[in-house]
Each structure stands twice: as C-alpha cells, then as structure tokens.
PDB file of C-alpha atoms in Angstrom:
ATOM      1  CA  MET K   1      17.267  11.488  17.811  1.00 46.00           C
ATOM      2  CA  ARG K   2      14.544  13.220  15.446  1.00 50.00           C
ATOM      3  CA  VAL K   3      15.252  13.392  11.639  1.00 44.00           C
ATOM      4  CA  PRO K   4      12.795  15.333   9.421  1.00 45.00           C
ATOM      5  CA  VAL K   5      11.006  12.378   6.691  1.00 46.00           C
ATOM      6  CA  ARG K   6       9.975  15.134   3.824  1.00 44.00           C
ATOM      7  CA  LYS K   7       9.484  18.429   4.084  1.00 43.00           C
ATOM      8  CA  ARG K   8       6.030  19.447   2.935  1.00 41.00           C
ATOM      9  CA  PRO K   9       4.609  21.801  -0.139  1.00 40.00           C
ATOM     10  CA  PRO K  10       2.791  24.424   1.565  1.00 39.00           C
ATOM     11  CA  THR K  11      -1.512  24.781   2.255  1.00 36.00           C
ATOM     12  CA  THR K  12      -2.308  24.763  -0.966  1.00 37.00           C
ATOM     13  CA  THR K  13      -6.306  24.851  -2.035  1.00 37.00           C
ATOM     14  CA  HIS K  14      -7.364  22.919  -5.470  1.00 35.00           C
ATOM     15  CA  GLN K  15     -10.180  21.372  -7.704  1.00 36.00           C
ATOM     16  CA  ARG K  16     -10.524  17.452  -7.472  1.00 35.00           C
ATOM     17  CA  VAL K  17     -13.609  16.125  -9.710  1.00 35.00           C
ATOM     18  CA  GLY K  18     -16.994  14.955  -7.197  1.00 32.00           C
ATOM     19  CA  ILE K  19     -15.594  16.506  -3.927  1.00 32.00           C
ATOM     20  CA  GLY K  20     -15.572  20.502  -4.846  1.00 30.00           C
ATOM     21  CA  GLN K  21     -12.365  22.475  -2.689  1.00 32.00           C
ATOM     22  CA  VAL K  22      -9.792  20.554  -1.149  1.00 32.00           C
ATOM     23  CA  THR K  23      -7.605  22.519   1.344  1.00 31.00           C
ATOM     24  CA  THR K  24      -3.711  20.293   1.211  1.00 33.00           C
ATOM     25  CA  VAL K  25      -2.765  20.856   5.001  1.00 36.00           C
ATOM     26  CA  PRO K  26       0.980  20.705   5.528  1.00 44.00           C
ATOM     27  CA  PHE K  27       1.683  18.611   8.329  1.00 52.00           C
ATOM     28  CA  ARG K  28       5.164  17.269   9.511  1.00 59.00           C
ATOM     29  CA  LEU K  29       5.796  13.346  10.891  1.00 63.00           C
ATOM     30  CA  THR K  30       9.054  12.981  13.129  1.00 62.00           C
ATOM     31  CA  LEU K  31      11.019   9.551  13.448  1.00 61.00           C
ATOM     32  CA  ASN K  32      12.500   8.822  16.502  1.00 63.00           C
ATOM     33  CA  ASP K  33      14.171   5.558  17.713  1.00 63.00           C
ATOM     34  CA  LEU K  34      12.759   4.023  21.304  1.00 59.00           C
ATOM     35  CA  PRO K  35      14.827   2.887  23.384  1.00 56.00           C
ATOM     36  CA  GLY K  36      14.492  -0.576  25.659  1.00 53.00           C
ATOM     37  CA  PRO K  37      15.307  -2.957  27.060  1.00 51.00           C
ATOM     38  CA  PRO K  38      17.518  -5.714  25.409  1.00 56.00           C
ATOM     39  CA  HIS K  39      14.965  -8.585  25.425  1.00 55.00           C
ATOM     40  CA  HIS K  40      12.934  -5.585  23.664  1.00 57.00           C
ATOM     41  CA  PRO K  41      12.885  -5.460  19.408  1.00 66.00           C
ATOM     42  CA  ARG K  42      14.486  -2.200  17.429  1.00 81.00           C
ATOM     43  CA  CYS K  43      11.246  -0.192  17.586  1.00 85.00           C
ATOM     44  CA  THR K  44      10.713   3.401  15.640  1.00 86.00           C
ATOM     45  CA  LEU K  45       8.077   6.306  16.479  1.00 88.00           C
ATOM     46  CA  LEU K  46       6.365   7.590  13.429  1.00 90.00           C
ATOM     47  CA  VAL K  47       3.962  10.189  15.339  1.00 89.00           C
ATOM     48  CA  MET K  48       0.995  10.786  13.011  1.00 92.00           C
ATOM     49  CA  PRO K  49      -0.706  13.758  11.876  1.00 92.00           C
ATOM     50  CA  ARG K  50      -4.021  15.302  14.413  1.00 92.00           C
ATOM     51  CA  GLU K  51      -6.162  14.679  11.107  1.00 92.00           C
ATOM     52  CA  MET K  52      -5.676  12.874   8.120  1.00 91.00           C
ATOM     53  CA  ASP K  53      -7.999  12.472   5.068  1.00 89.00           C
ATOM     54  CA  ILE K  54      -8.436  12.657   1.230  1.00 89.00           C
ATOM     55  CA  ALA K  55      -7.022  15.997   1.790  1.00 88.00           C
ATOM     56  CA  ASN K  56      -3.330  14.281   2.958  1.00 89.00           C
ATOM     57  CA  CYS K  57      -3.553  10.527   3.563  1.00 90.00           C
ATOM     58  CA  ASP K  58      -1.886  10.042  -0.163  1.00 89.00           C
ATOM     59  CA  GLU K  59       1.285  12.195   0.678  1.00 89.00           C
ATOM     60  CA  LEU K  60       1.507  10.971   4.318  1.00 90.00           C
ATOM     61  CA  TYR K  61       1.452   7.542   2.680  1.00 92.00           C
ATOM     62  CA  GLY K  62       4.441   7.935   0.531  1.00 90.00           C
ATOM     63  CA  ALA K  63       6.279   9.459   4.066  1.00 88.00           C
ATOM     64  CA  VAL K  64       5.481   6.623   5.705  1.00 90.00           C
ATOM     65  CA  CYS K  65       7.164   4.634   3.470  1.00 91.00           C
ATOM     66  CA  ASP K  66      10.173   6.970   3.284  1.00 88.00           C
ATOM     67  CA  ALA K  67      10.242   5.714   7.108  1.00 87.00           C
ATOM     68  CA  VAL K  68      10.067   2.151   7.023  1.00 90.00           C
ATOM     69  CA  ASP K  69      13.396   2.892   3.936  1.00 90.00           C
ATOM     70  CA  LEU K  70      14.889   4.893   6.313  1.00 86.00           C
ATOM     71  CA  ARG K  71      14.523   2.227   9.572  1.00 84.00           C
ATOM     72  CA  ARG K  72      15.224  -0.568   7.544  1.00 88.00           C
ATOM     73  CA  ASP K  73      18.301  -2.045   8.927  1.00 86.00           C
ATOM     74  CA  ARG K  74      17.989  -0.391  12.551  1.00 83.00           C
ATOM     75  CA  THR K  75      14.031  -1.458  13.178  1.00 86.00           C
ATOM     76  CA  ASN K  76      11.936  -4.332  13.695  1.00 88.00           C
ATOM     77  CA  VAL K  77       8.987  -2.862  14.513  1.00 89.00           C
ATOM     78  CA  LEU K  78       7.113   0.500  13.560  1.00 91.00           C
ATOM     79  CA  ILE K  79       4.903   2.514  16.197  1.00 91.00           C
ATOM     80  CA  LEU K  80       2.444   4.612  14.534  1.00 93.00           C
ATOM     81  CA  ASP K  81       1.214   6.796  17.692  1.00 92.00           C
ATOM     82  CA  PHE K  82      -2.107   8.037  16.824  1.00 94.00           C
ATOM     83  CA  THR K  83      -2.782   9.540  20.501  1.00 92.00           C
ATOM     84  CA  ARG K  84      -2.667  12.699  19.521  1.00 91.00           C
ATOM     85  CA  THR K  85      -4.684  12.379  16.122  1.00 93.00           C
ATOM     86  CA  ILE K  86      -8.645  13.724  16.459  1.00 93.00           C
ATOM     87  CA  PHE K  87      -9.936  12.403  13.010  1.00 93.00           C
ATOM     88  CA  THR K  88      -9.663  10.373  10.221  1.00 93.00           C
ATOM     89  CA  ASP K  89     -12.677   8.653   8.336  1.00 91.00           C
ATOM     90  CA  SER K  90     -11.915   5.022   5.550  1.00 91.00           C
ATOM     91  CA  ARG K  91      -8.986   6.772   4.214  1.00 93.00           C
ATOM     92  CA  GLY K  92      -6.642   5.893   7.522  1.00 93.00           C
ATOM     93  CA  ALA K  93      -7.881   2.858   7.570  1.00 94.00           C
ATOM     94  CA  ARG K  94      -6.676   2.264   4.022  1.00 94.00           C
ATOM     95  CA  LEU K  95      -3.539   3.804   4.618  1.00 94.00           C
ATOM     96  CA  ILE K  96      -2.651   1.752   8.028  1.00 95.00           C
ATOM     97  CA  SER K  97      -3.664  -1.526   6.373  1.00 95.00           C
ATOM     98  CA  ALA K  98      -0.873  -0.312   3.211  1.00 95.00           C
ATOM     99  CA  THR K  99       1.791   0.732   5.620  1.00 95.00           C
ATOM    100  CA  ARG K 100       1.602  -2.981   6.970  1.00 96.00           C
ATOM    101  CA  GLU K 101       1.487  -4.294   4.271  1.00 96.00           C
ATOM    102  CA  TYR K 102       4.589  -2.387   2.111  1.00 95.00           C
ATOM    103  CA  ALA K 103       6.623  -2.360   6.341  1.00 96.00           C
ATOM    104  CA  GLU K 104       5.865  -6.069   6.805  1.00 95.00           C
ATOM    105  CA  ARG K 105       8.323  -6.348   2.652  1.00 94.00           C
ATOM    106  CA  ALA K 106      11.027  -5.379   4.962  1.00 93.00           C
ATOM    107  CA  GLY K 107      10.433  -7.611   7.735  1.00 93.00           C
ATOM    108  CA  ILE K 108       9.618  -5.332   9.775  1.00 93.00           C
ATOM    109  CA  ALA K 109       6.407  -5.318  11.865  1.00 93.00           C
ATOM    110  CA  VAL K 110       3.025  -2.262  13.074  1.00 95.00           C
ATOM    111  CA  ARG K 111       1.800  -1.429  16.143  1.00 94.00           C
ATOM    112  CA  LEU K 112      -1.066   1.148  16.872  1.00 95.00           C
ATOM    113  CA  ALA K 113      -0.516   3.437  20.270  1.00 93.00           C
ATOM    114  CA  VAL K 114      -4.622   4.932  20.351  1.00 94.00           C
ATOM    115  CA  GLU K 115      -6.862   6.348  22.640  1.00 91.00           C
ATOM    116  CA  GLU K 116      -8.767   3.991  24.029  1.00 87.00           C
ATOM    117  CA  ASP K 117     -11.462   6.161  23.792  1.00 88.00           C
ATOM    118  CA  GLY K 118     -11.049   7.892  20.370  1.00 87.00           C
ATOM    119  CA  VAL K 119     -11.859   7.672  16.821  1.00 90.00           C
ATOM    120  CA  VAL K 120      -9.362   5.901  15.590  1.00 92.00           C
ATOM    121  CA  ARG K 121     -10.249   3.387  18.019  1.00 92.00           C
ATOM    122  CA  ARG K 122     -13.147   3.730  16.227  1.00 93.00           C
ATOM    123  CA  VAL K 123     -12.171   3.733  13.124  1.00 94.00           C
ATOM    124  CA  VAL K 124      -9.846   0.769  13.590  1.00 93.00           C
ATOM    125  CA  THR K 125     -12.610  -1.571  15.104  1.00 91.00           C
ATOM    126  CA  LEU K 126     -15.673  -0.490  12.244  1.00 93.00           C
ATOM    127  CA  THR K 127     -12.838  -0.962   9.953  1.00 93.00           C
ATOM    128  CA  GLY K 128     -11.659  -4.562  10.935  1.00 93.00           C
ATOM    129  CA  VAL K 129      -8.027  -3.240  11.111  1.00 93.00           C
ATOM    130  CA  ARG K 130      -7.018  -4.350  14.565  1.00 90.00           C
ATOM    131  CA  ARG K 131      -7.718  -7.917  13.689  1.00 92.00           C
ATOM    132  CA  ASP K 132      -4.535  -7.241  10.852  1.00 93.00           C
ATOM    133  CA  VAL K 133      -2.253  -4.866  13.214  1.00 95.00           C
ATOM    134  CA  PRO K 134      -1.997  -4.745  16.801  1.00 94.00           C
ATOM    135  CA  VAL K 135      -3.370  -2.270  18.907  1.00 94.00           C
ATOM    136  CA  PHE K 136      -2.743  -0.711  21.958  1.00 93.00           C
ATOM    137  CA  GLY K 137      -3.253   1.940  24.761  1.00 91.00           C
ATOM    138  CA  SER K 138      -0.232   3.662  24.689  1.00 90.00           C
ATOM    139  CA  VAL K 139       3.231   4.060  23.362  1.00 87.00           C
ATOM    140  CA  ALA K 140       4.819   3.012  26.146  1.00 86.00           C
ATOM    141  CA  ASP K 141       2.954  -0.851  25.446  1.00 88.00           C
ATOM    142  CA  ALA K 142       2.870  -1.394  22.086  1.00 89.00           C
ATOM    143  CA  VAL K 143       6.465  -0.787  22.880  1.00 85.00           C
ATOM    144  CA  ALA K 144       6.403  -3.935  25.155  1.00 84.00           C
ATOM    145  CA  GLY K 145       4.614  -6.033  22.500  1.00 82.00           C
ATOM    146  CA  GLU K 146       1.508  -6.180  25.891  1.00 72.00           C
ATOM    147  CA  ASP K 147      -1.981  -5.369  27.669  1.00 65.00           C
ATOM    148  CA  GLU K 148      -2.887  -5.149  23.325  1.00 72.00           C
ATOM    149  CA  LEU K 149      -6.130  -3.881  23.985  1.00 66.00           C
ATOM    150  CA  TRP K 150      -7.944  -6.341  21.700  1.00 58.00           C
ATOM    151  CA  ALA K 151      -7.341 -10.284  22.144  1.00 51.00           C
ATOM    152  CA  ARG K 152      -7.460 -10.125  17.805  1.00 49.00           C
ATOM    153  CA  ASP K 153      -9.994 -12.583  16.649  1.00 44.00           C
TER     154      ASP K 153
END
C-alpha cells in the first residue's frame, strides 16, 4: 500500500545568509508496508530522494517524522531506502541520527538499506552513524535483519 506523506511545494529559489542562492528541489516520499514471514517484525519502507543536502533535509526530516507518526501503531521497523540516493552530505547523516532518535521514542527501530559502494555508505562510515543504525546492502537484507554490512563497534 502506498501512502503519500505530504504534498511538497513547487521548486523555489531563495536567498539564505552566507550560502547564496539555494534551489529547493521538490521530492515525493512514498511509504510501503512490507510483507514478510511471520517471524519478521512489521516493516515500513521509506524510499529516500535521489539527492539530500541543505536544500531539502529540513523538509525531509519533517516528512520522515510524519511517516513515523502515521505508522506508529502498524510497524516495528522503519527502513530508510538509500539505494537510489546518489548524493548526500553531512546533513544526511544528521537526518539519519535525528530520525533514529525520533523513531526510538515511538518504539520503532530504524535500519538503512544502502549501496555498498555508494556515497551514503561513505557518509555513514565517516560520520560514525553506522555505529548507531544498522546498515544493510539491500532492502531485503534490512527486512530480514541479517547480513549487516558492518559489525557495529
């Protein structure tokens, strides 16, 4: 079942102090309930946008919190699917950490699905996020909760 989280505003360009022109790129988040064997927890998949940076991370965090609130009673695990994300910076790492904290307060665990050679993998490694959030090489592995890419330190 697909549920749109929130309508996004059209693309806008505006001035921010110290960084010049910032183009806000609209994105659409889609939630999917993932069926799985009975012994697996109820999972919700949230497919992340292709690019994450200062232009969209604040709005994206609001949308992720909305998703957590919508699924609070219907899920045990929120999987953030970064397999299609081609760019993120440290703001993406902060978003993952903040999402983990928010979801844990709701009793929901967070797992990441990332490309093994992608930019998200490098960001979660360099920033240390992987120590707090389980990282998997595919959505299927994240649902199963097995074959974590790294043993956590």
